[in-house]
XYZ file of C-alpha atoms in Angstrom:
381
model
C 24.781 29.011 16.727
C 22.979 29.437 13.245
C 24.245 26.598 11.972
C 21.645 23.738 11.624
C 22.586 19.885 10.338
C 19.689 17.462 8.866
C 20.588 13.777 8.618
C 18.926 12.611 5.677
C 19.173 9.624 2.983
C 19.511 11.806 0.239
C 20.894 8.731 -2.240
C 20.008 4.990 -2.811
C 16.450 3.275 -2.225
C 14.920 6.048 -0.061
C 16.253 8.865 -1.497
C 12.934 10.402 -3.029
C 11.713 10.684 1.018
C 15.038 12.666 1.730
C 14.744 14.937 -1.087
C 10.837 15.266 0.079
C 12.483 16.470 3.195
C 15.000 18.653 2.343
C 12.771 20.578 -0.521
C 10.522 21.409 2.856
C 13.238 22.380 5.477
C 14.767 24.212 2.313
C 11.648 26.568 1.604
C 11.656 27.177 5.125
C 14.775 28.317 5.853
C 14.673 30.735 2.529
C 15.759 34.186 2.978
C 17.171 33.124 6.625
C 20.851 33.222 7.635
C 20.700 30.067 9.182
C 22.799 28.028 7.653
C 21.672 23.694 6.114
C 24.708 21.644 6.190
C 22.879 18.324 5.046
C 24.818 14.588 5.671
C 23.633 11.846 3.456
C 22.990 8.839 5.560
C 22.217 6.457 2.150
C 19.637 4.521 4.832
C 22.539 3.106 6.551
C 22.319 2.605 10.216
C 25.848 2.937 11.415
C 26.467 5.709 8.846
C 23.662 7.824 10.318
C 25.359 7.861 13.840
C 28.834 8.685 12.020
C 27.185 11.781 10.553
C 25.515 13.261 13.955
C 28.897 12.782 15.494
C 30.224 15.181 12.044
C 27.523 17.287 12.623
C 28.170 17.900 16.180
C 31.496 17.482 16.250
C 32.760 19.128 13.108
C 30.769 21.538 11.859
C 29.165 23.206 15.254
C 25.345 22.248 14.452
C 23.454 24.118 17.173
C 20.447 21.581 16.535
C 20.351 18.359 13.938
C 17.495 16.975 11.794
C 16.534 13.812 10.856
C 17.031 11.351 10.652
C 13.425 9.065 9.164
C 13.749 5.230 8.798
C 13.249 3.750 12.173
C 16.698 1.801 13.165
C 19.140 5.296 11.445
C 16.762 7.172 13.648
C 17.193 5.207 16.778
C 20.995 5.115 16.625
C 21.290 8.804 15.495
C 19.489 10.044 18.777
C 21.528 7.655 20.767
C 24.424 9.443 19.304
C 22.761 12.769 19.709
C 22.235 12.280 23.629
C 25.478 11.309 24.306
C 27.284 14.422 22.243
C 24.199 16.405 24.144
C 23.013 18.110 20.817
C 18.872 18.615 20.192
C 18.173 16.219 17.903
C 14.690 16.469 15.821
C 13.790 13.334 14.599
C 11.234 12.439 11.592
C 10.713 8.796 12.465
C 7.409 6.717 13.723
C 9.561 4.634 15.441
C 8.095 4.564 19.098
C 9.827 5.433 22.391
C 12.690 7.171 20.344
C 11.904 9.931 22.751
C 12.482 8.066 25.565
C 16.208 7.844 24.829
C 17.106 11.536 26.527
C 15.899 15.314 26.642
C 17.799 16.173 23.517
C 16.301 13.862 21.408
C 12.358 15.234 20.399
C 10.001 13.928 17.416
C 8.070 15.684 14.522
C 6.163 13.080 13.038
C 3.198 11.228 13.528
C 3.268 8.001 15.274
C 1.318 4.646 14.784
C 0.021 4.985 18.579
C -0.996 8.343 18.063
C -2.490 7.377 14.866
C -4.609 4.497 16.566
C -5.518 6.761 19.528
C -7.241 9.641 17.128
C -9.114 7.117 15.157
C -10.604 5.406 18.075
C -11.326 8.369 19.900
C -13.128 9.608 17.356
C -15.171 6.820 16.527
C -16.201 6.123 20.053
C -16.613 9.913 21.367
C -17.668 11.607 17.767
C -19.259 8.562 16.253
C -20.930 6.635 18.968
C -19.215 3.166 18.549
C -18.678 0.937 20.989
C -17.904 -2.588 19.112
C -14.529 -3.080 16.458
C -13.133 -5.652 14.162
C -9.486 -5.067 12.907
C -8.000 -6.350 10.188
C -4.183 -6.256 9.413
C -1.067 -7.585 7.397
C 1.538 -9.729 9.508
C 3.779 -6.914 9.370
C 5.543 -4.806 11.922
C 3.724 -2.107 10.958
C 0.054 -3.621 11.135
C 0.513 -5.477 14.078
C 1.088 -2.375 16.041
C -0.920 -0.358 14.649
C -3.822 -2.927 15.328
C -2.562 -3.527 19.320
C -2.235 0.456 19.530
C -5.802 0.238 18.383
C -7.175 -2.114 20.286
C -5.721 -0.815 23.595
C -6.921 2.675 22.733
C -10.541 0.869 22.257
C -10.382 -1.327 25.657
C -9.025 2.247 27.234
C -12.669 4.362 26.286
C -14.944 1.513 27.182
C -14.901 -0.108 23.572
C -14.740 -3.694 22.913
C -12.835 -5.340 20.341
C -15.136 -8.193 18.737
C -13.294 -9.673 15.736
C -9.628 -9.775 14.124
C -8.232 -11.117 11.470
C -4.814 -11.198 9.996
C -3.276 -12.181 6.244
C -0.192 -12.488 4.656
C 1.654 -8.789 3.427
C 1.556 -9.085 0.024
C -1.963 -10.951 -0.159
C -4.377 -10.033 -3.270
C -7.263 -11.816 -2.617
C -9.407 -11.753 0.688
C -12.106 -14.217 0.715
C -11.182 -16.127 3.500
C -10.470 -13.090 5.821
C -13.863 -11.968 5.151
C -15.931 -15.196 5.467
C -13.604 -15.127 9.196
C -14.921 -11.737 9.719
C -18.728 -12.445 9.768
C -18.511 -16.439 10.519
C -18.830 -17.705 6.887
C -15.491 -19.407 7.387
C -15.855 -22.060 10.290
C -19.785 -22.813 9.873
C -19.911 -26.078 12.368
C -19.475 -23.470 15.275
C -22.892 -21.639 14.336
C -25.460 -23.306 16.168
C -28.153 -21.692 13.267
C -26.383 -23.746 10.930
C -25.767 -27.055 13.238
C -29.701 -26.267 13.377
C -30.403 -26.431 9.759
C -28.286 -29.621 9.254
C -30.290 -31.193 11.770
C -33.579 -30.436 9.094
C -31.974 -31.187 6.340
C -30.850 -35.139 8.169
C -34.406 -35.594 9.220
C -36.216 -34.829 5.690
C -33.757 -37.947 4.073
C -33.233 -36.372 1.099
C -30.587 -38.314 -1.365
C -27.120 -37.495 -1.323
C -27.763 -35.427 -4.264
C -30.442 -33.252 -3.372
C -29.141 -32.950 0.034
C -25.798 -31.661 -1.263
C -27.792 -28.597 -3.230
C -29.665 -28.097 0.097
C -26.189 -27.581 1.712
C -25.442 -25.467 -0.821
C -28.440 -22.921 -0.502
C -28.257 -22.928 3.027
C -24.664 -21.810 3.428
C -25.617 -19.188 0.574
C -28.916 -18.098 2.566
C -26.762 -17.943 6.304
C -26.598 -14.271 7.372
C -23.409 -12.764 8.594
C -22.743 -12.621 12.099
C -21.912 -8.706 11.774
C -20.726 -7.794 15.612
C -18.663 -4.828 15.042
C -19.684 -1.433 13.902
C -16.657 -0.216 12.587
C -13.327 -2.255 11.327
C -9.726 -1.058 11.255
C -8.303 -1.885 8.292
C -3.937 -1.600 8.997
C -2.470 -1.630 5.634
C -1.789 0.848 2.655
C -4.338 2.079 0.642
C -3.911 0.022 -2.294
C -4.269 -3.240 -0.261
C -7.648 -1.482 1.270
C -8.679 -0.422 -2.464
C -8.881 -4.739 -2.710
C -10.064 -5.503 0.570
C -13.031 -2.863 0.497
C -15.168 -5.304 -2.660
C -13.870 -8.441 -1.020
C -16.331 -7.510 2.171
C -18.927 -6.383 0.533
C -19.509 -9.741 -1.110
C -20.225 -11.052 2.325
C -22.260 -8.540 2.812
C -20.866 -5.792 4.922
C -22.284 -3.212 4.140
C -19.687 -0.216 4.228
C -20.629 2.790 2.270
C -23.562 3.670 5.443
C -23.392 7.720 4.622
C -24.626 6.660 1.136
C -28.362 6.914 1.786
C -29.750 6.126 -1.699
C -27.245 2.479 -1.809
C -28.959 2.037 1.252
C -32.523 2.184 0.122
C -31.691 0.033 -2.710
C -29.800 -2.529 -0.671
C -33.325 -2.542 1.455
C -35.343 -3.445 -1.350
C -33.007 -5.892 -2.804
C -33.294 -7.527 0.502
C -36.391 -7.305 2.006
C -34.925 -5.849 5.296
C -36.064 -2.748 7.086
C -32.902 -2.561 9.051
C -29.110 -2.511 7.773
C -25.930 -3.252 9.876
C -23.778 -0.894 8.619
C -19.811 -1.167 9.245
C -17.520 1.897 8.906
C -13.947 1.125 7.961
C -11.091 2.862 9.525
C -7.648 3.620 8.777
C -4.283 5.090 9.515
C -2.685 7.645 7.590
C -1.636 5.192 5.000
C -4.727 5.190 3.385
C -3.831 8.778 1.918
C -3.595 8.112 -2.080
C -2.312 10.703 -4.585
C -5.379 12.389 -7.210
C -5.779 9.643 -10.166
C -6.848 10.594 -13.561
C -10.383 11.775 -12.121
C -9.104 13.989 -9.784
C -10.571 12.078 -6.774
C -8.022 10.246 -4.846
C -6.652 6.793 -5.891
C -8.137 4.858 -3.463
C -11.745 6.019 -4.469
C -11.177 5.058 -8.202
C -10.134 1.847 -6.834
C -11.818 1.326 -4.268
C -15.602 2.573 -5.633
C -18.405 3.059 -3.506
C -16.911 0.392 -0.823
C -14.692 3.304 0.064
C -16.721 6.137 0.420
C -17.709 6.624 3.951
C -14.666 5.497 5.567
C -12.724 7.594 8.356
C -8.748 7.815 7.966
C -6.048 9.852 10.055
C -3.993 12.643 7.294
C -1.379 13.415 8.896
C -1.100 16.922 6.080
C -4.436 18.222 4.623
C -3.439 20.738 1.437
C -7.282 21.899 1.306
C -7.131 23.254 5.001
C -8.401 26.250 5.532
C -5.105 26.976 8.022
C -3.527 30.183 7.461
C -0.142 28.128 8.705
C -1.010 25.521 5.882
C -2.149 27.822 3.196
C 0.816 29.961 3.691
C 3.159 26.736 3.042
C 1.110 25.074 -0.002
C 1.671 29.126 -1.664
C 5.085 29.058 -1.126
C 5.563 25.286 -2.045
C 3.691 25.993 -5.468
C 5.944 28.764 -6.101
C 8.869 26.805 -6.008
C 8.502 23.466 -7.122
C 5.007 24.392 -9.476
C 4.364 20.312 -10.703
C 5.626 18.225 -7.875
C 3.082 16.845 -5.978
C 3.001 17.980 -2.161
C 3.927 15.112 0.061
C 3.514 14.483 4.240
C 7.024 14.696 4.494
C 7.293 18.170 2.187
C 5.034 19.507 5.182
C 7.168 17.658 7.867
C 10.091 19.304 6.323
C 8.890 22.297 6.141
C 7.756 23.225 10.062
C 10.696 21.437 11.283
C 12.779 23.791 9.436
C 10.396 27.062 10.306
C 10.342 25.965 13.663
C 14.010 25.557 14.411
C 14.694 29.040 12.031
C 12.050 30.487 14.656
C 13.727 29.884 17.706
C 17.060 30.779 16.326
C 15.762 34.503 14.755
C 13.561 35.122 18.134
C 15.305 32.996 21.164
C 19.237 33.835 19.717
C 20.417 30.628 21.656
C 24.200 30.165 21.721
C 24.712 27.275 22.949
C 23.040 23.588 22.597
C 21.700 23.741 25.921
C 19.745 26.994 24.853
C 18.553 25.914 22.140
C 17.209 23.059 23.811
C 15.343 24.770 26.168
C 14.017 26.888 24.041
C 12.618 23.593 21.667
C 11.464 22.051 25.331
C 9.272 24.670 25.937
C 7.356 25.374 22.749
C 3.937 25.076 22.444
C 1.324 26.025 19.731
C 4.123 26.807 17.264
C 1.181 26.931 13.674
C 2.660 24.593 11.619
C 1.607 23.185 7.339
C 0.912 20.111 9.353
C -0.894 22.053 12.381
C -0.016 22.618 15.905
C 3.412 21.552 17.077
């Protein structure tokens, strides 16, 4: 009954996430006499069901661990649920949870991820119109749909998306699609302006130039008041410049850009867009001590809203109390989302083991059922 497994890929092209993990679930379980047997699962799929059924099987684990990439984590709690032992897993992947009552989640999902950022921005910051923009990836196509059904759910409308190739550099095109730079013939202003230019007969030359300046002078049709951007933050640190050259305007908390922007212009009144993002956009500190994405990104950057799914500055006594402990025992890493995952996955299963004594699965899975408001690095469990 003190006996805990973890599932992890401790070796081969994710092993720096599994070691992330297991420095956490270690620092938690310090001075405990619960007892870490640890399985690498290498990021193979059928490997990581092998090891729940050693974990469960052969060594007694009271409670497993793990495991983090989506399709391991899937056939692990499969596993889990059929050899009826509580399963934790530390995967995004949704409906995992869905699979049986043993098998329960500590990690931020994509849905939940799209459902804070759009209830904040329509109940804290007033929106009610979006754009999204997102890689054709797995991972940015739900996040976007999460996004835009959370939206559609509070009243929102979604007025523009755009999509672009995963391992694009350059985003011109997306953002001339954006504000209806892109496909000019269906603007009626401009259909209007051709119509001018035909009846002044100009010559082919001086009507070309004409064309020029008045695709150059066309405003931006700028619908949305905030845009989801889906992607990491070094694809956002390239995307951020790339709008404001078609002039979306995205630094709005920036009050002296603003005035200057007004008398560059002429115009009294600025549409303003606030970009949004999931918990991707977290960068580590660069050189300046700011995070990466503001050195990259600039001013572009600056008043954006993102999901974190760990905060090291909070003022939490639960997340203070880890980042001391954490410093004391690893004193240069860098403190990761999954350090902090690690870590209250571990205190919390040490916690019900020290005060609920379960001695069987079943227990101990009661026990996990039933928590609520366990303080966590990473907050509230």
């Amino acid at each position: 009954p003190k006996v805990v497994g973890a599932v992890l890929p401790l070796s081969g092209k994710y092993k720096a996430l599994g070691e992330a993990v297991m420095r956490g679930l270690t620092l938690a379980l310090k001075g405990s006499d619960v007892e870490l047997i640890a399985k690498d699962s290498q990021g193979d799929v059928n490997l990581a069901g092998k090891l729940v059924e050693e974990l469960a099987l052969d060594e007694g684990a009271i409670a497993i661990v793990g495991p983090l990439l989506s399709d391991d984590a899937r056939r692990a709690a499969l596993v889990a649920e059929e050899l009826q032992v509580p399963i934790i897993s530390l995967s995004r992947a949704e409906g995992l949870t869905a699979i049986g009552p043993h098998v329960f989640r500590n990690m931020l999902t994509n849905q939940q991820q799209a459902d804070a950022l759009a209830e904040y921005a329509t109940k804290a910051l007033g929106f009610k119109s979006f754009g999204v923009l997102y890689p054709n990836i797995p991972f940015g196509v739900e996040v976007a749909n999460d996004f835009w059904d959370a939206v559609e759910k509070r009243g929102g409308t979604l007025r523009a998306a755009e999509t672009y190739d995963h391992d694009q550099t350059t985003f011109t095109s997306e953002a001339k699609r954006l504000v209806g730079r892109y496909y000019m013939e269906d603007r009626g202003d401009y259909l209007e302006k051709l119509r001018e230019l035909r009846e002044q007969g100009l010559d082919d030359y001086h009507r070309r130039k004409a064309l020029e300046k008045v695709k150059k002078d066309l405003p931006p049709v700028i619908d949305f008041e905030a845009l989801l951007i889906a992607d990491s933050w070094q694809r956002v640190s390239l995307v951020a410049p790339a709008l404001a050259v078609e002039d979306i305007i995205t630094n709005a908390c920036d009050k002296k850009d603003l005035e200057r922007i007004q008398k560059t212009t002429g115009k009294d009144k600025l549409k303003t867009v606030t970009l949004l993002g999931p918990s991707t956009w977290s960068s580590p500190k660069g050189a300046s001590g700011d995070p990466q994405l503001v050195e990259r990104g600039g001013k572009y950057v600056l008043c954006s809203v993102y999901v974190e799914a760990f905060y090291e500055q909070s003022d939490r006594p639960s997340t203070k109390t880890f980042v001391s402990a954490f410093r004391e025992a690893h004193r240069d890493a860098t403190i990761t989302l999954l350090d902090a995952v690690g870590y209250d996955t571990g205190a919390l299963v040490r916690s019900i083991i020290e005060k609920s004594a379960p001695t069987s699965r079943a227990n101990f899975r009661e026990v996990l059922q039933h928590t609520k408001d366990f303080q966590g690095a990473t907050g509230s469990l």
